[in-house]
Coordinates of C-alpha atoms in Angstrom, one line a residue:
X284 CA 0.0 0.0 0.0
X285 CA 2.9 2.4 0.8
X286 CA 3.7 2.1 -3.0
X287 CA 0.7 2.2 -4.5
X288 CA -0.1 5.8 -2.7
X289 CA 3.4 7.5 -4.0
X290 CA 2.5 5.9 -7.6
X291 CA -1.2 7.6 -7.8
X292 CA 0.1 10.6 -6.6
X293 CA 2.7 10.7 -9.4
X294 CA -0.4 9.4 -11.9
X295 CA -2.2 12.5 -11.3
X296 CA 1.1 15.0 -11.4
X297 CA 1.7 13.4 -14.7
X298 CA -1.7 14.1 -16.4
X299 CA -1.1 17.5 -15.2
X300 CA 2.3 17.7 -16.2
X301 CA 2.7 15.7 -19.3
X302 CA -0.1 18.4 -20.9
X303 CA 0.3 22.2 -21.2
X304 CA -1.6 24.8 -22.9
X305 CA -0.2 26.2 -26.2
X306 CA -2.8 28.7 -27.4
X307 CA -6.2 29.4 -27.8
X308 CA -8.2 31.2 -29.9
X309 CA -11.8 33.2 -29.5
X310 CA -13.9 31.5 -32.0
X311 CA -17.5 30.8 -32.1
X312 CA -19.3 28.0 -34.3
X313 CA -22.6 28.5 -35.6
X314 CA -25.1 25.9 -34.9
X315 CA -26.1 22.9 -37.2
X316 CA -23.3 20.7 -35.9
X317 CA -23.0 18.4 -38.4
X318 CA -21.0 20.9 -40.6
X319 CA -18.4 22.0 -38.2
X320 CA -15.6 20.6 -38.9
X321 CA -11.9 21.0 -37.5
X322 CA -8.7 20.1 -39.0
X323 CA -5.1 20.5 -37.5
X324 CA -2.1 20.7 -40.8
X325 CA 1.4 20.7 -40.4
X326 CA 3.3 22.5 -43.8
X327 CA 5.9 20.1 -44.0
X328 CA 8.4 22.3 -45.5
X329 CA 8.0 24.8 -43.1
X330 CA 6.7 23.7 -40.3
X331 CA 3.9 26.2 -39.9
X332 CA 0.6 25.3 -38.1
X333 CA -2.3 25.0 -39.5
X334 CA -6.0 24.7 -37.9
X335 CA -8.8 24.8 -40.5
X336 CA -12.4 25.3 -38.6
X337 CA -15.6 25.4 -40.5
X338 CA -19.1 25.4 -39.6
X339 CA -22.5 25.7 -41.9
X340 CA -21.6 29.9 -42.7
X341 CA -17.8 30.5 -42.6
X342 CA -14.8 29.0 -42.4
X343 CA -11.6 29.9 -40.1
X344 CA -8.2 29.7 -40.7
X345 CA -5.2 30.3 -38.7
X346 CA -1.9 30.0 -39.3
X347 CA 0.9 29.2 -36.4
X348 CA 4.7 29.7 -36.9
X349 CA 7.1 26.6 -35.9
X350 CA 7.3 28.3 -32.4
X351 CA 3.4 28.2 -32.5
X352 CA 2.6 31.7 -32.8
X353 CA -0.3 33.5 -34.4
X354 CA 1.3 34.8 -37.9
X355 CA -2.1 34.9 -40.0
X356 CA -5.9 34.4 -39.8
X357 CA -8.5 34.5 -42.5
X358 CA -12.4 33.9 -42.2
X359 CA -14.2 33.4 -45.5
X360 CA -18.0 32.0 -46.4
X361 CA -18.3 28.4 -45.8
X362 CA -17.9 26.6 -50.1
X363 CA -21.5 25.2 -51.6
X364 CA -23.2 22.7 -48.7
X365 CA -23.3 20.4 -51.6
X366 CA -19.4 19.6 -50.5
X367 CA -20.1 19.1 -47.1
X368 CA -16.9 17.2 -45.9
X369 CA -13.7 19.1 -45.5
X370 CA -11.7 15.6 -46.7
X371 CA -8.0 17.1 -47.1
X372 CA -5.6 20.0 -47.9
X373 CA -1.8 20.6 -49.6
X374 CA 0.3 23.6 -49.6
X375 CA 1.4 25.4 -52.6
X376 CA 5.1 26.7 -53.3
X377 CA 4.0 30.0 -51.5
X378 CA 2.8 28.3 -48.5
X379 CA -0.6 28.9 -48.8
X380 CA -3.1 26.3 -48.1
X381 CA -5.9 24.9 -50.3
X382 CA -8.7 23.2 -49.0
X383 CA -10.6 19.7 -50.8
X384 CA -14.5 19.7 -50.1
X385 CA -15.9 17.4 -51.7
X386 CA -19.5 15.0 -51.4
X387 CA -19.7 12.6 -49.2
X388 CA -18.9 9.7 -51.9
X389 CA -16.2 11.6 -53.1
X390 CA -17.3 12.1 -56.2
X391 CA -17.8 15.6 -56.4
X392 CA -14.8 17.8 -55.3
X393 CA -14.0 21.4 -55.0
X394 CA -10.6 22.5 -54.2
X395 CA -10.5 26.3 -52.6
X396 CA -7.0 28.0 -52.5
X397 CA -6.5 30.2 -50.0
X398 CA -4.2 33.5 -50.5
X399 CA -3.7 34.5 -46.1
X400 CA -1.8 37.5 -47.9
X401 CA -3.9 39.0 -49.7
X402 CA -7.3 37.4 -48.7
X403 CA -8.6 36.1 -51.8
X404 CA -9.5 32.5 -53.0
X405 CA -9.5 30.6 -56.2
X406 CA -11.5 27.6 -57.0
X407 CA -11.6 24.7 -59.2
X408 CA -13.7 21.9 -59.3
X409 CA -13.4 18.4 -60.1
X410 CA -16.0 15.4 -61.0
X411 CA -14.7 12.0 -60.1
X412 CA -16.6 8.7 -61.4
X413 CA -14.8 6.0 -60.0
X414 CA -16.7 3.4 -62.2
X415 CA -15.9 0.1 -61.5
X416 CA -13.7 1.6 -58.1
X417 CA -13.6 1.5 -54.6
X418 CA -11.9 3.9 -52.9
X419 CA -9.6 3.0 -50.5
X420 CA -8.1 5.8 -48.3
X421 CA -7.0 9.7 -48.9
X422 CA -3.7 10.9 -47.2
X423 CA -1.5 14.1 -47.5
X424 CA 2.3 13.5 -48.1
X425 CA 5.1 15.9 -49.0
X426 CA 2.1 19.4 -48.9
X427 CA 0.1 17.2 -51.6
X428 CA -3.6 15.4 -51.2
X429 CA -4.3 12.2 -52.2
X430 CA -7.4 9.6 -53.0
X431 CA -6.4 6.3 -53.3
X432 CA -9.1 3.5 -55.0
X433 CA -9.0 0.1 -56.5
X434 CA -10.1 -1.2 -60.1
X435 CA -12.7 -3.9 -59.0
X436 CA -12.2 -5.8 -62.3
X437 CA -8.1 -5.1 -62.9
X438 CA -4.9 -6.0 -60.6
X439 CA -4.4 -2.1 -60.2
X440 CA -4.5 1.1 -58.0
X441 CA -5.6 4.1 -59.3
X442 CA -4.1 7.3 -57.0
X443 CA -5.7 10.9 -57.6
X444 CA -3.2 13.7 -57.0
X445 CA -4.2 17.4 -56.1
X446 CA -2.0 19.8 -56.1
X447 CA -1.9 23.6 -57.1
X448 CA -5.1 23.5 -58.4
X449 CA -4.1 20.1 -60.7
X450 CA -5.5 17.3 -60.1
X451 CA -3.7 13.9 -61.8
X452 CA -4.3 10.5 -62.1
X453 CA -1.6 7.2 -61.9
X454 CA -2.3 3.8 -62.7
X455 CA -0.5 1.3 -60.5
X456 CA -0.6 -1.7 -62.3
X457 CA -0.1 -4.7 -60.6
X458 CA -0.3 -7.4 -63.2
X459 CA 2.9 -8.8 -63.7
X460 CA 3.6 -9.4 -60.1
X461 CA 2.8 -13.1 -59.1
X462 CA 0.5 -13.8 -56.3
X463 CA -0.3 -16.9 -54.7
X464 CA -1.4 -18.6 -51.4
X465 CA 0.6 -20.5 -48.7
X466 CA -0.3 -23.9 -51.0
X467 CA 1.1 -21.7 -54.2
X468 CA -2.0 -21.6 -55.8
X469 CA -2.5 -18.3 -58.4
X470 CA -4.5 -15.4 -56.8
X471 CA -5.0 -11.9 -58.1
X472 CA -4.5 -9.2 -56.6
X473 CA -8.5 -8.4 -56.4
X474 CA -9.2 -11.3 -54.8
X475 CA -6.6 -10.8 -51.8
X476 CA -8.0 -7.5 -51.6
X477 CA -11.5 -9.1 -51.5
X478 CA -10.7 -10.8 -48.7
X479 CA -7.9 -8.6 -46.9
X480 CA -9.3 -4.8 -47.5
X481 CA -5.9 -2.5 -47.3
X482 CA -5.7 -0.8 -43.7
X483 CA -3.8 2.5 -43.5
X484 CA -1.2 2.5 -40.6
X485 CA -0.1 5.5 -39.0
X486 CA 3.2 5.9 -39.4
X487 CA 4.3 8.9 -37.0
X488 CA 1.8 7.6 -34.0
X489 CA 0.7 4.6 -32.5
X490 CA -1.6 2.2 -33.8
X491 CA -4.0 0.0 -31.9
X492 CA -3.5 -3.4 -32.1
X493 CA -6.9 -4.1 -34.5
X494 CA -4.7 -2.5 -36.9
X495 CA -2.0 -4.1 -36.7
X496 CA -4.1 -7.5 -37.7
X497 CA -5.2 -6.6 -40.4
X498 CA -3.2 -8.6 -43.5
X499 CA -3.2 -6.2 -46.0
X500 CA -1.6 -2.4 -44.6
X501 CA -0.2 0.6 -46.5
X502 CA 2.1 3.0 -45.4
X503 CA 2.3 6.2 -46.0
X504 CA 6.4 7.3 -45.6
X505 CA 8.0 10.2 -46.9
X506 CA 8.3 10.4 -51.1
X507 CA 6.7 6.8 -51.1
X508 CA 4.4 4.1 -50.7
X509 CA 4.9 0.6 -49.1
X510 CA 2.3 -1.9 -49.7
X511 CA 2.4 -5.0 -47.6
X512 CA 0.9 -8.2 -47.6
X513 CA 0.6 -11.0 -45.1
X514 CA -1.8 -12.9 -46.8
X515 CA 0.3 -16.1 -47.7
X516 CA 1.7 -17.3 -44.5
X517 CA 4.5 -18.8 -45.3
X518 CA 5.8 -15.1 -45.8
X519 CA 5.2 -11.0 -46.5
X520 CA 4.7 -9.8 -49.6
X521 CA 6.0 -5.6 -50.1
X522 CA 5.5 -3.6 -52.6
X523 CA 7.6 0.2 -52.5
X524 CA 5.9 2.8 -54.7
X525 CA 7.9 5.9 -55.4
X526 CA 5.7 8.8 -55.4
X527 CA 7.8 10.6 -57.7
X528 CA 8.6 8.2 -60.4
X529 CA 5.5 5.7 -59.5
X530 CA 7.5 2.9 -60.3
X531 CA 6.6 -0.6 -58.0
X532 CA 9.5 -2.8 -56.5
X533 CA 8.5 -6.1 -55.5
X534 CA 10.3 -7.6 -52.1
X535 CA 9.6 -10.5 -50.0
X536 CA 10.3 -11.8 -46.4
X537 CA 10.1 -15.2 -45.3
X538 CA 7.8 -15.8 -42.3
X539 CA 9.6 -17.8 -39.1
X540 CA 8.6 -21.0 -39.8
X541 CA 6.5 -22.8 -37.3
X542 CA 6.1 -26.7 -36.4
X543 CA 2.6 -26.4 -37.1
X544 CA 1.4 -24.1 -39.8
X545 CA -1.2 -22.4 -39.0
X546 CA -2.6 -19.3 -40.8
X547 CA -1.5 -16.4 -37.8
X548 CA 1.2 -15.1 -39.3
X549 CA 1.5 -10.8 -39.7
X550 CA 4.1 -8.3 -40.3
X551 CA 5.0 -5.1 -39.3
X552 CA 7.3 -1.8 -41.0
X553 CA 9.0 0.5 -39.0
X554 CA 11.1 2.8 -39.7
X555 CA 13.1 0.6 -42.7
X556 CA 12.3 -2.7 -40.5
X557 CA 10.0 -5.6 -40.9
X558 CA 8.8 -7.4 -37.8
X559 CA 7.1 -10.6 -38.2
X560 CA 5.0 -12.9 -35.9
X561 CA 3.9 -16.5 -36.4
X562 CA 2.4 -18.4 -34.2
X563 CA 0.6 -21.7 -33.3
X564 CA -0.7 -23.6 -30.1
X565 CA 2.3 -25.2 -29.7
X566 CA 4.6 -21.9 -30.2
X567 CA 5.1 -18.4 -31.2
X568 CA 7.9 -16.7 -33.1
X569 CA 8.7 -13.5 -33.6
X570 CA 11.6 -11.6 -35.9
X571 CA 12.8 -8.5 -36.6
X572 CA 14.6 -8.2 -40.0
X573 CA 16.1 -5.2 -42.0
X574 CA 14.4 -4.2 -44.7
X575 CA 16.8 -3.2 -47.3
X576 CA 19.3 -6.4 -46.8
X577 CA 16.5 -9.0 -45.7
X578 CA 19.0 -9.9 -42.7
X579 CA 17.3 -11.4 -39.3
X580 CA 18.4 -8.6 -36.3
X581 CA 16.8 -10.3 -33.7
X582 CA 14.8 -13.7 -33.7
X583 CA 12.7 -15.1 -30.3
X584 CA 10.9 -18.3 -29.9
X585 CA 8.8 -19.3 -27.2
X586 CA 7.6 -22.5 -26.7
X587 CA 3.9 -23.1 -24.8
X588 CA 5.9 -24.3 -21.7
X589 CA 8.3 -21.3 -21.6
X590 CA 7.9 -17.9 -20.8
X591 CA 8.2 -15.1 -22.7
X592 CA 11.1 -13.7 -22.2
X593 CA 11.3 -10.8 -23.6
X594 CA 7.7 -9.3 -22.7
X595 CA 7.4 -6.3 -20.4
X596 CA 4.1 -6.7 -19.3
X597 CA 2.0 -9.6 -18.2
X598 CA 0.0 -11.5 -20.6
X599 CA -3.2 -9.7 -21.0
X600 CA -7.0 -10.6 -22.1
X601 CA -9.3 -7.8 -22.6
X602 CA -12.9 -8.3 -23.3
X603 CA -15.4 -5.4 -24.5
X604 CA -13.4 -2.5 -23.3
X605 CA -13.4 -3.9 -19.7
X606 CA -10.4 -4.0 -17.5
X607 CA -7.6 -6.4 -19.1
X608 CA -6.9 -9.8 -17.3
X609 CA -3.9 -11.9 -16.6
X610 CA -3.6 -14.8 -18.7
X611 CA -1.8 -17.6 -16.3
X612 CA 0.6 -18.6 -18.6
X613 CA 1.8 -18.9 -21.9
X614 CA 0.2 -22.2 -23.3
X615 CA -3.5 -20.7 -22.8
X616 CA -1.9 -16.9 -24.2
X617 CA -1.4 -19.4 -27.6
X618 CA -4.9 -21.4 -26.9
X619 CA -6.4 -18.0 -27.3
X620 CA -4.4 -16.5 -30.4
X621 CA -5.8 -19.4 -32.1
X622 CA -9.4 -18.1 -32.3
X623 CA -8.1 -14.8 -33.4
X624 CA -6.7 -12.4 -36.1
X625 CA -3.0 -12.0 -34.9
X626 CA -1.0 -9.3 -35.6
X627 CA 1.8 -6.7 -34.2
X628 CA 2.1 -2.7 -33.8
X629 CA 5.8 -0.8 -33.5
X630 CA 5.6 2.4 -31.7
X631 CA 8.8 4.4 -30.9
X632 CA 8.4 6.7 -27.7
X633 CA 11.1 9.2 -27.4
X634 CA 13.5 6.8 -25.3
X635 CA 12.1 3.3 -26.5
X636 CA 10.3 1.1 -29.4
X637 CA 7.1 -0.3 -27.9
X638 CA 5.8 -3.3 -29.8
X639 CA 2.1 -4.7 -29.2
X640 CA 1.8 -8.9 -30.0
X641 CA -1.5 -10.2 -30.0
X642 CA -4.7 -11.0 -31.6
X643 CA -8.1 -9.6 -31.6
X644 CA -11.6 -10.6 -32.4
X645 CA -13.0 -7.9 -33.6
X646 CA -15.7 -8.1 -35.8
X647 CA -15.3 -7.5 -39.6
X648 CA -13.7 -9.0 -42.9
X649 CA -12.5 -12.2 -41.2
X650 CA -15.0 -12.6 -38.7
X651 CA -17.0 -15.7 -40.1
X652 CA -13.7 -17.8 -40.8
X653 CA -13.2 -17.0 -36.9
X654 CA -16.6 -18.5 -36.2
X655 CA -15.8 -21.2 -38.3
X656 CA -12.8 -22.0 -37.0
X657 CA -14.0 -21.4 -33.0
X658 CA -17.3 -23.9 -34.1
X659 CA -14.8 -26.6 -35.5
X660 CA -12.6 -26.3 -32.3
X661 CA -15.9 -27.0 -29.8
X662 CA -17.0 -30.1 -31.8
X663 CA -13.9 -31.4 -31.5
X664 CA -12.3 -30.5 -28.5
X665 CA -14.9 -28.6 -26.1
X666 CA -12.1 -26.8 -24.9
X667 CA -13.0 -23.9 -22.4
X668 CA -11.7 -21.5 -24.2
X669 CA -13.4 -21.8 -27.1
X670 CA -16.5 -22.3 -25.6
X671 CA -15.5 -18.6 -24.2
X672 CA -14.6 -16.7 -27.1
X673 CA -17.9 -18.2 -28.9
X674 CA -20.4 -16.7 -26.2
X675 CA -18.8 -13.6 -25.5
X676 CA -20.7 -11.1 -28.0
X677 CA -18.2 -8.2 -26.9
X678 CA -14.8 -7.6 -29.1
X679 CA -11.6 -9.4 -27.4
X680 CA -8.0 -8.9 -27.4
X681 CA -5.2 -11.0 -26.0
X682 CA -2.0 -9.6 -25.9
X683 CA 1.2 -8.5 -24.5
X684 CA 4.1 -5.7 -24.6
X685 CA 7.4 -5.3 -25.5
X686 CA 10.4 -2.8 -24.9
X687 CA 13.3 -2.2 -26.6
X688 CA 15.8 0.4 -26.5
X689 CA 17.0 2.6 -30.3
X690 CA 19.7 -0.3 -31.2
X691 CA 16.8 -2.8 -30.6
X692 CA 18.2 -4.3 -27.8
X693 CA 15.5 -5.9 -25.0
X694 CA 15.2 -3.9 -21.8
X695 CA 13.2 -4.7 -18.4
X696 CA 12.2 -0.8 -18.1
X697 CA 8.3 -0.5 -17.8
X698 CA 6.3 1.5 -20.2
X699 CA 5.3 4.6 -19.1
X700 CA 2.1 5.9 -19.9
X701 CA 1.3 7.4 -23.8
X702 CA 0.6 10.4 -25.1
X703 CA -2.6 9.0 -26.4
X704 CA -3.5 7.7 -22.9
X705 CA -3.9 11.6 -21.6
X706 CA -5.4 12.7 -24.6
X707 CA -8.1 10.3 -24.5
X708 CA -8.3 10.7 -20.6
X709 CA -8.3 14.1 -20.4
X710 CA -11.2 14.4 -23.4
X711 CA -13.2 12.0 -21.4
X712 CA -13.3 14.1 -18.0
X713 CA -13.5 17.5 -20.1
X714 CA -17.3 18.2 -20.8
X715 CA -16.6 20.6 -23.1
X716 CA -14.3 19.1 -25.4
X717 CA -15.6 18.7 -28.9
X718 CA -14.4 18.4 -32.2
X719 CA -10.8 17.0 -31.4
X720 CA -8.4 16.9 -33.5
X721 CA -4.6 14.9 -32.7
X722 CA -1.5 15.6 -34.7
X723 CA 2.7 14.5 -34.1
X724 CA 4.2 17.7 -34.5
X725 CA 7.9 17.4 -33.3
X726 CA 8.4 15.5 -31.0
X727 CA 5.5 15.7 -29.4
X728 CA 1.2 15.7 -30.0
X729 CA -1.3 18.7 -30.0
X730 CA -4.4 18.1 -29.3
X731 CA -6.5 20.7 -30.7
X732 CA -10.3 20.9 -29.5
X733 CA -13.5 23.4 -29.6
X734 CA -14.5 24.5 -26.1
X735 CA -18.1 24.3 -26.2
X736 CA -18.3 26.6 -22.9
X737 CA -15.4 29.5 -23.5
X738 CA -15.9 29.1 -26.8
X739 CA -12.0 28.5 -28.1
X740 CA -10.1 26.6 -30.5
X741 CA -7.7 25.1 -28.0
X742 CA -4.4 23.6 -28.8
X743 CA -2.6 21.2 -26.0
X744 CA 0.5 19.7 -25.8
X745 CA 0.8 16.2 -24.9
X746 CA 3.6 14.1 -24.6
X747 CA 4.5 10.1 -23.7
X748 CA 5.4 9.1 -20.7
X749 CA 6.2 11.3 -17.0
X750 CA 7.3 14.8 -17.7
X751 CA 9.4 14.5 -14.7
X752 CA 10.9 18.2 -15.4
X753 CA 8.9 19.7 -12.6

């Protein structure tokens, strides 16, 4: 108990501490809240601050220096309701933001550019069909907006670039790259796709866990693209797009090979590494390989009877967004993984990489093959566990962390609490937070929000773990 009293103590200090204040901003948004809409931007070239704030008549701009002070504001009637959603933005070569509305399908879009100087706009508009497409994600990268879809009848990817009132389109054509299953039979790209829709991962923050289980994930990195796949078990599938060029290179890692192959094997990039996981009941392996040479830099495995030895925390079940439990050891940890999608997250913290192993249940793409394989497991073993997973109606994940230190070597330090943790804390207690909006800037995340009751447009900084400089 003596311990547990310091540690609160220092818990609350921390949420206090590990937040300040930046600015704020007198602003008041009209009613009709389903048009307000707040973005934070970061110019990437100069480093400037951006928050676009909209509601139903007008819409706000300010513009922070890199120091985050107020260098320019401009407030302008709110573009045609017909574009309600404000879906991205780029910066021009005079550092002055334009703004995509567009419909909510996408289809229709109307790009605003914004002079801050001399306070006038220019628009263009643009009609996409996207016949016989789905679209996949948008993204900025490099000051430029992008929408990303998929051909449903050909192996390609179709991006849409806007930039300086030009809008562009690339073909990425996947055809002559051979895709196949773990038994080497011919697949086409569509079909993976079918099956394994592409997840964007958020390369600058941390990702939950769900994302990291998804098969198919694209990265958006600086100049480029990476495309992986995890689809084949026996090993990950990458493809690099240069943004510049749009040319594809093709590169493949070979999964740790298991005993028993079972289809839970996923990848994870970071920062020009690939970190895969396999696993089965009987064991679970786990590698960390460089990209560019292919060369194992670490390589774990853990048999049912052993413990994991390089885990920081304990093993963990969390059901439905209740409290996580201690799994007792680490055959049932494996018992579990086998009723779920399985997958890793990388997260580097400003003294460590945190990396998330697990599985989760949630409910989605491969959700009935999970039901099928749960079923097949209580005919013919009634085990407890899956008897468990099959009447719980909540989402599950089983997992545990890791820490390692910037040459990726294993340390027994515990993780501190994230930057995301106090965000999400601190919006939950706060009443009159609204409209949030989170973005890495430095080292560091603002957490820009509308207070409802002062009405501000707040910014906060946040940042991981104990600002112990008080």
């Amino acid at each position: 108990m003596k311990k547990i009293i310091p540690f609160l103590i220092l818990l609350q200090s921390s949420l206090l501490f590990s937040q300040t204040v930046l600015t704020s901003y007198l602003l008041e948004l009209k009613k009709s809240k389903e048009y307000r809409q707040i973005v934070n931007a970061e110019n990437t070239t100069t480093h400037d601050l951006f928050v676009f704030a909209s509601d139903k008549e007008t819409v706000t701009i300010l513009k922070y220096n890199s120091a985050l002070f107020l260098s320019n504001q401009y407030t302008q009637t709110r573009p045609d309701l017909d574009y309600k959603l404000l879906a991205g933005y780029s910066f021009n070569d005079e550092e002055n933001p334009t703004l995509y509305w567009s419909s909510e399908d996408l289809k229709k879009v109307m790009a605003v550019q914004y002079d801050l100087n001399a306070k006038t706009t220019a628009v263009f508009k643009y009609y996409l069909s996207f016949s016989n497409e789905s679209i996949v994600t948008q993204f900025q990268e490099n000051n430029t907006f992008y929408i990303l879809s998929q051909r449903d009848l050909e192996q390609k990817l179709v991006l849409y670039i806007f930039k300086n009132g030009k809008k562009e389109e690339k073909i990425l054509d996947f055809s002559s790259f051979k895709f196949q299953n773990r038994k080497t039979e011919i697949l086409t790209l569509n079909q993976i796709l079918e099956v394994c829709p592409i997840e964007k991962i958020e390369t600058n923050q941390f990702n939950p866990l769900f994302k990291g289980t998804q098969k198919t994930k694209l990265y958006v990195l600086k100049n480029r693209l990476l495309l992986t796949l995890d689809h084949n078990f026996n090993e990950t599938q990458a493809f690099d797009i240069d943004l510049s060029t749009f040319e594809i290179q093709e590169k493949k890692f070979l999964q740790p090979a298991t005993k028993k192959q079972m289809e839970l094997a996923n990848s994870f990039y970071h920062e020009n590494k690939i970190y895969q996981l396999n696993s089965n009941e009987d064991e679970l392996l786990f590698e960390i390989k460089d990209y560019k040479s292919n060369e194992i830099i670490k390589s774990y495995q853990v048999s049912k009877t052993d413990t994991v030895g390089f885990k920081n925390s304990p093993l963990y079940i969390q059901i439905d967004g209740q409290k996580p439990r201690e799994i007792k050891n680490t055959a049932k940890f494996l018992q579990r993984l086998l009723y779920m999608n399985t997958g890793l997250t990388v997260y580097k913290t400003p003294k460590t990489i945190l990396i998330t192993l697990g599985g989760t249940s949630n409910t989605g793409t491969n959700y009935a093959d999970l039901s099928t394989r749960i079923n097949a497991e209580v005919e013919a073993n009634s085990t407890d566990i899956a008897y468990d997973l099959l009447n719980n109606a909540g989402p599950t994940t089983v997992y545990f962390e890791s820490i390692f230190d910037k040459k990726l070597e294993q340390t027994k330090q515990e993780q501190e609490p994230l930057a995301i943790d106090f965000i999400s804390r601190f919006a939950n207690e706060h009443t009159e937070v609204s409209l949030g909006s989170t973005i890495r800037f430095k080292n560091y995340y603002i957490f820009g929000y509308y207070d409802t009751y002062a009405k501000q447009y707040i910014l906060r900084k946040f940042i991981d773990g104990f600002d112990r400089s008080f």
